[in-house]
Amino acid sequence: MEIGGSSESQNETKKGKSKTPRKPKESLLKQKSPAEFFAENKNIAGFDNPGKSLYTTVRELVENSLDSAESISELPVVEITIEEIGKSKFNSMIGLVDRERVDAQLYDDYETAKAREKRLAKEARAQEVQAKNAALGKKVKEQSTMKGMKGRGEASFYRVTCKDNGKGMPHDDIPNMFGRVLSGTKYGLKQTRGKFGLGAKMALIWSKMSTGLPIEISSSMKAQSYISFCRLDIDIHRNIPHIHLHEKRNNDDCWHGAEIQVVIEGNWTTYRSKILHYMRQMAVITPYAQFLFRFISDAPDKNVTIKFARRTDVMPPVPLETKHHPSSVDLLLIKRLIAETSKQNLLQFLQHEFVNIGKSLAERLIGEMGPEFSPKMVVKSLTDQQIVRINQLFRQAKFDDPTGDCLSPAGEYNLRLGIIKELHPDMVATYSGSAQVFEGHPFIVEAGVSVGGKDVKQGLNIFRFANRIPLLFEQGADVVTRTALKRINWGSYKVNQTQDKIGVFVSVVSTKIPFKGTGKEYIGDDINEIATAVKSAIQQCCIQLKSKIIKKMLAREQQERKRNLSRYIPDATNAVYDVLKYMSQSHASKKKRYSGEEAEILGNITANLITKETIKEKLAEHVEKVDYEMALEYATQTGVTEEPREDIFIQTLDPENKFIEFQSPIFVFRLKKLCAAVKELNTRLGFNRVRPR
């Protein structure tokens, strides 16, 4: 009894102990590196999934290449290649031996015999329906390929290579430029395509996460006798580069630029159209660049090669770095500027670290700050309270708007050429607005509107650009889309919004693009200054198009009128001839006498000098004359003169064929005029007089 009781009490004690809650472990303070943060939140940089990662990698590499070439005013030549890598080839690259499956049911793509039979029966029924529709002459849709039983582990891998003719990179800086997140050369206040310092670094992080393979960089600067080659990956936890190989190689071809090669997981099938659309829109906004895009696959029918040729040699000016506007700064920025400035006193600091603050305005601002401020006070001795006072005054004071001299828009010329080169529209109008300001940041809006074109769908086709970068995602919430759809009355400009092929191109450049979201894919519709500028730019293009459309409609109406008149010439001829015949008979029988021109016409009718053919020819001449006068008026309005064109005989460059077309009437006429002019000149000078010997 006692033994049993003791055992029960022990069990109860054990049960009671198990019910007592455990004390939580004390949480340790941890710190993440920037590389680790972006690896865990890769969607911030546009690496949401394998397909989007492939698109973002191409985009970042192409934009870096354009920035590099434009920085040295070199016409960009960019070659981008995506090579599909099969599973066995990828395994051989990483040194993994292929193995056959032993337990098939273990895998996610395992298909039972019943499921396979059901799938094959469904495919057979779909083929029968397709054959019946084809026999009846109905439109047959292409049979969609059945979803393959692709497991989660069956990934697709691609080698992305981007080569350019840009500035290149210094040999010693390459590891940190690619292997250290949030380090770059684009952090100043300047119009740039990139801002975060991610780009190729995120491609490297994605490569490390999906394939484990390093990135390879080849680079050479102008007049450099060697090529820097570097193979590296990134230590994500410490945010430092892990260098596999870094050496100098011979540069026999005197090449300059950069070539970057990275192997990543991707999805070409899903994002093929996005990548090609991106390349096409990039060719629109940068017609001075030459792009060569290639997709290489083991299956030859999947290969893609597209060359976007250069259309112009005119490049936009290189954007300049500018200083901060007083109304655009905050407290932290003022503190950073004070810490980094080389100026000693407050007066010099205000003059040289901000735009639109001259000496007189700086003195007025210092006087308004209070008695504890003076122009000669040491700027680095300012207290936190005094810095807050400066920030408050900057927010309340009135300053002149910054100019757009630091910006580098594409320009109407380049925008028009890009649209014509890629879309081949029937009509196009472009407009470039003047610099405007929001929150102290200057911006310029350029727009183009086209009608008709190649590979353009009916309705509105909207193309958006920010700092000369195509924006392809999240279009619905963008200020350009909403303006084009809701704020423009297309009918008032003689444009059919649903049936015409309309291309709307809007490019916004600024030192700070107000993107919404971390993906930098659209500009919000909540900034009135930008929304108003976008609407005005599109309207200016529409006004230009309206005049062209009206002239085209008038010309079409004139042609239709001519066709109608020509169609009724035979009937009008018969009617006029019958009336004149009846009048001539009355004139001959003296029932009614006519005189003057009328009698002459009736006499010609009686003598068969005027026949139906004569009247028909006269009416045709009249129609042609009216059409010629209308066409001449239209041509004169559009700038074409009435003077007939002369045949010009250009002498060949071949020295053996030296001839002049003496039988040309133009040559004879000009020769006579020349002889007459020479004769008159001789008479005036007295050379024709007989001189005594």
Short mmCIF file of C-alpha atoms in Angstrom, two decimals, residues 210-456:
data_model
loop_
_atom_site.label_atom_id
_atom_site.label_comp_id
_atom_site.label_asym_id
_atom_site.label_seq_id
_atom_site.Cartn_x
_atom_site.Cartn_y
_atom_site.Cartn_z
CA SER A 210 19.43 30.18 -56.07
CA THR A 211 22.56 28.67 -57.65
CA GLY A 212 25.48 29.31 -55.32
CA LEU A 213 27.64 30.35 -58.28
CA PRO A 214 29.79 33.50 -58.23
CA ILE A 215 29.54 36.47 -60.56
CA GLU A 216 32.23 37.19 -63.16
CA ILE A 217 33.27 40.74 -64.10
CA SER A 218 35.59 41.86 -66.89
CA SER A 219 36.35 45.57 -67.08
CA SER A 220 38.77 47.96 -68.71
CA MET A 221 38.98 51.74 -68.72
CA LYS A 222 39.99 53.95 -71.64
CA ALA A 223 43.68 53.80 -72.60
CA GLN A 224 44.16 50.94 -70.15
CA SER A 225 46.57 48.21 -71.26
CA TYR A 226 44.94 45.45 -69.23
CA ILE A 227 41.52 43.96 -68.51
CA SER A 228 40.51 43.49 -64.90
CA PHE A 229 38.90 40.08 -64.32
CA CYS A 230 37.18 39.29 -61.06
CA ARG A 231 35.21 36.27 -59.90
CA LEU A 232 33.47 36.80 -56.57
CA ASP A 233 30.43 36.24 -54.43
CA ILE A 234 29.24 37.96 -51.28
CA ASP A 235 29.43 37.13 -47.62
CA ILE A 236 25.84 37.97 -46.79
CA HIS A 237 26.22 37.98 -42.99
CA ARG A 238 29.20 40.34 -43.01
CA ASN A 239 28.29 42.30 -46.20
CA ILE A 240 31.77 41.99 -47.67
CA PRO A 241 32.97 40.52 -50.98
CA HIS A 242 34.33 36.99 -51.11
CA ILE A 243 36.93 37.04 -53.89
CA HIS A 244 37.66 33.83 -55.80
CA LEU A 245 39.94 35.36 -58.44
CA HIS A 246 41.08 38.92 -59.13
CA GLU A 247 43.71 39.41 -61.80
CA LYS A 248 44.84 41.57 -64.72
CA ARG A 249 44.76 40.22 -68.28
CA ASN A 250 46.08 41.52 -71.57
CA ASN A 251 43.92 44.02 -73.46
CA ASP A 252 45.10 43.43 -77.01
CA ASP A 253 41.95 44.91 -78.62
CA CYS A 254 42.10 48.20 -76.66
CA TRP A 255 38.56 47.51 -75.47
CA HIS A 256 36.96 49.63 -72.78
CA GLY A 257 33.77 48.94 -70.90
CA ALA A 258 32.46 46.15 -68.70
CA GLU A 259 31.14 42.63 -69.17
CA ILE A 260 29.15 41.05 -66.33
CA GLN A 261 28.10 37.40 -66.26
CA VAL A 262 25.84 35.85 -63.64
CA VAL A 263 24.00 32.52 -63.40
CA ILE A 264 20.60 32.72 -61.71
CA GLU A 265 17.34 30.85 -61.40
CA GLY A 266 14.64 32.36 -63.61
CA ASN A 267 11.55 31.83 -65.72
CA TRP A 268 11.90 32.93 -69.34
CA THR A 269 8.55 31.50 -70.46
CA THR A 270 6.47 33.69 -68.15
CA TYR A 271 8.52 36.89 -68.38
CA ARG A 272 9.59 36.70 -72.03
CA SER A 273 7.11 39.39 -73.13
CA LYS A 274 8.07 41.70 -70.25
CA ILE A 275 11.77 41.50 -71.05
CA LEU A 276 11.20 42.13 -74.78
CA HIS A 277 8.81 45.01 -74.03
CA TYR A 278 11.41 46.51 -71.74
CA MET A 279 14.09 46.34 -74.43
CA ARG A 280 11.74 47.87 -77.00
CA GLN A 281 10.75 50.75 -74.73
CA MET A 282 14.37 51.33 -73.81
CA ALA A 283 15.10 51.63 -77.56
CA VAL A 284 12.30 54.25 -77.77
CA ILE A 285 13.66 56.49 -75.03
CA THR A 286 17.33 56.03 -76.02
CA PRO A 287 17.42 56.03 -79.84
CA TYR A 288 21.10 57.02 -79.68
CA ALA A 289 21.95 53.59 -78.20
CA GLN A 290 22.41 50.30 -80.01
CA PHE A 291 21.04 47.18 -78.33
CA LEU A 292 21.62 43.57 -79.30
CA PHE A 293 19.46 41.07 -77.42
CA ARG A 294 19.89 37.32 -77.69
CA PHE A 295 18.16 34.38 -76.05
CA ILE A 296 19.95 31.08 -76.57
CA SER A 297 18.34 27.71 -75.88
CA ASP A 298 19.09 24.08 -76.60
CA ALA A 299 15.97 24.06 -78.79
CA PRO A 300 16.74 26.20 -81.89
CA ASP A 301 13.09 27.21 -82.37
CA LYS A 302 13.16 29.04 -79.02
CA ASN A 303 16.16 31.21 -79.93
CA VAL A 304 15.54 34.95 -80.15
CA THR A 305 17.82 37.58 -81.67
CA ILE A 306 16.70 41.21 -81.87
CA LYS A 307 18.83 44.18 -82.81
CA PHE A 308 17.62 47.66 -81.94
CA ALA A 309 19.66 49.87 -84.26
CA ARG A 310 20.85 53.36 -83.42
CA ARG A 311 18.80 56.10 -85.07
CA THR A 312 20.67 59.26 -84.05
CA ASP A 313 24.03 60.42 -82.76
CA VAL A 314 22.51 63.19 -80.63
CA MET A 315 22.82 62.37 -76.94
CA PRO A 316 21.17 64.23 -74.06
CA PRO A 317 23.54 66.26 -71.91
CA VAL A 318 25.08 64.52 -68.94
CA PRO A 319 23.01 65.32 -65.82
CA LEU A 320 24.84 67.51 -63.33
CA GLU A 321 25.00 67.07 -59.59
CA THR A 322 23.28 69.93 -57.82
CA LYS A 323 22.88 71.25 -54.30
CA HIS A 324 19.86 70.92 -52.06
CA HIS A 325 17.04 73.43 -52.19
CA PRO A 326 16.23 74.89 -48.75
CA SER A 327 12.58 73.81 -48.94
CA SER A 328 13.49 70.17 -49.64
CA VAL A 329 15.75 69.47 -46.65
CA ASP A 330 14.91 67.96 -43.28
CA LEU A 331 16.57 68.01 -39.89
CA LEU A 332 18.79 64.97 -40.48
CA LEU A 333 19.99 66.28 -43.82
CA ILE A 334 20.92 69.66 -42.34
CA LYS A 335 22.95 67.90 -39.65
CA ARG A 336 24.72 65.77 -42.25
CA LEU A 337 25.53 68.82 -44.38
CA ILE A 338 26.94 70.60 -41.33
CA ALA A 339 29.11 67.59 -40.51
CA GLU A 340 30.43 67.29 -44.09
CA THR A 341 30.82 70.97 -45.00
CA SER A 342 34.23 72.56 -45.46
CA LYS A 343 32.91 76.06 -44.70
CA GLN A 344 33.72 77.67 -41.39
CA ASN A 345 30.95 80.15 -40.57
CA LEU A 346 27.19 80.09 -40.94
CA LEU A 347 27.07 82.70 -43.72
CA GLN A 348 29.38 80.69 -45.99
CA PHE A 349 27.52 77.49 -45.14
CA LEU A 350 24.16 78.86 -46.27
CA GLN A 351 25.64 80.34 -49.45
CA HIS A 352 27.56 77.31 -50.68
CA GLU A 353 25.55 74.29 -49.46
CA PHE A 354 22.13 75.34 -50.84
CA VAL A 355 20.82 76.63 -54.14
CA ASN A 356 19.12 80.00 -54.54
CA ILE A 357 20.64 81.47 -51.39
CA GLY A 358 22.88 84.45 -52.15
CA LYS A 359 24.83 86.54 -49.71
CA SER A 360 22.09 89.12 -49.12
CA LEU A 361 19.41 86.46 -48.61
CA ALA A 362 21.68 84.50 -46.28
CA GLU A 363 22.22 87.61 -44.14
CA ARG A 364 18.46 88.22 -44.01
CA LEU A 365 17.85 84.60 -42.97
CA ILE A 366 20.46 84.79 -40.21
CA GLY A 367 18.92 88.02 -38.94
CA GLU A 368 15.49 86.32 -38.83
CA MET A 369 16.81 83.31 -36.87
CA GLY A 370 17.29 85.31 -33.69
CA PRO A 371 19.89 87.20 -31.65
CA GLU A 372 21.88 84.05 -30.82
CA PHE A 373 22.78 83.64 -34.51
CA SER A 374 25.45 85.66 -36.31
CA PRO A 375 27.03 85.41 -39.78
CA LYS A 376 30.50 84.77 -38.35
CA MET A 377 29.51 82.04 -35.89
CA VAL A 378 31.20 78.67 -36.38
CA VAL A 379 28.74 76.42 -38.19
CA LYS A 380 29.90 73.25 -36.44
CA SER A 381 29.18 74.84 -33.06
CA LEU A 382 25.43 74.97 -33.72
CA THR A 383 23.35 73.23 -31.08
CA ASP A 384 20.47 70.87 -31.80
CA GLN A 385 17.96 73.60 -30.86
CA GLN A 386 19.61 76.06 -33.26
CA ILE A 387 19.54 73.50 -36.08
CA VAL A 388 15.82 72.97 -35.43
CA ARG A 389 15.34 76.74 -35.72
CA ILE A 390 17.12 76.73 -39.13
CA ASN A 391 14.91 73.88 -40.32
CA GLN A 392 11.75 75.69 -39.21
CA LEU A 393 12.79 78.85 -41.03
CA PHE A 394 13.57 76.90 -44.20
CA ARG A 395 10.06 75.45 -44.12
CA GLN A 396 8.37 78.83 -43.67
CA ALA A 397 10.52 81.15 -45.78
CA LYS A 398 9.93 81.80 -49.49
CA PHE A 399 12.72 80.83 -51.92
CA ASP A 400 13.03 80.99 -55.69
CA ASP A 401 12.33 77.73 -57.48
CA PRO A 402 15.36 75.71 -58.61
CA THR A 403 16.10 75.64 -62.32
CA GLY A 404 16.14 72.52 -64.46
CA ASP A 405 19.72 73.03 -65.64
CA CYS A 406 20.86 69.97 -63.69
CA LEU A 407 18.35 67.69 -65.46
CA SER A 408 18.91 65.69 -68.63
CA PRO A 409 15.63 64.93 -70.43
CA ALA A 410 15.60 62.80 -73.57
CA GLY A 411 14.51 65.78 -75.69
CA GLU A 412 11.72 66.07 -78.26
CA TYR A 413 14.07 65.10 -81.07
CA ASN A 414 15.14 61.82 -79.48
CA LEU A 415 11.64 61.00 -78.25
CA ARG A 416 10.14 61.54 -81.71
CA LEU A 417 12.87 59.49 -83.39
CA GLY A 418 12.43 56.67 -80.88
CA ILE A 419 8.67 56.52 -81.44
CA ILE A 420 9.03 56.58 -85.23
CA LYS A 421 11.82 53.98 -85.19
CA GLU A 422 10.00 51.40 -83.08
CA LEU A 423 6.29 51.99 -83.80
CA HIS A 424 6.19 53.46 -87.34
CA PRO A 425 3.04 55.52 -86.59
CA ASP A 426 0.93 57.41 -89.11
CA MET A 427 1.15 60.61 -87.08
CA VAL A 428 3.18 61.63 -84.05
CA ALA A 429 3.38 64.77 -81.92
CA THR A 430 5.85 65.52 -79.13
CA TYR A 431 6.16 68.19 -76.47
CA SER A 432 8.75 69.03 -73.84
CA GLY A 433 7.62 71.18 -70.93
CA SER A 434 9.66 73.66 -68.96
CA ALA A 435 11.16 72.82 -65.59
CA GLN A 436 8.71 72.79 -62.67
CA VAL A 437 9.13 72.09 -58.96
CA PHE A 438 7.61 69.88 -56.28
CA GLU A 439 8.87 69.94 -52.69
CA GLY A 440 11.99 71.80 -53.80
CA HIS A 441 12.94 69.25 -56.48
CA PRO A 442 12.92 70.31 -60.17
CA PHE A 443 11.28 68.04 -62.72
CA ILE A 444 10.57 68.08 -66.45
CA VAL A 445 7.74 66.23 -68.21
CA GLU A 446 8.07 65.21 -71.85
CA ALA A 447 5.25 63.63 -73.80
CA GLY A 448 4.53 62.10 -77.17
CA VAL A 449 1.24 60.94 -78.70
CA SER A 450 1.12 58.78 -81.82
CA VAL A 451 -1.74 57.48 -83.95
CA GLY A 452 -1.45 54.20 -85.85
CA GLY A 453 1.68 52.15 -86.06
CA LYS A 454 3.14 48.68 -86.14
CA ASP A 455 2.36 46.15 -83.40
CA VAL A 456 0.09 48.66 -81.65
#
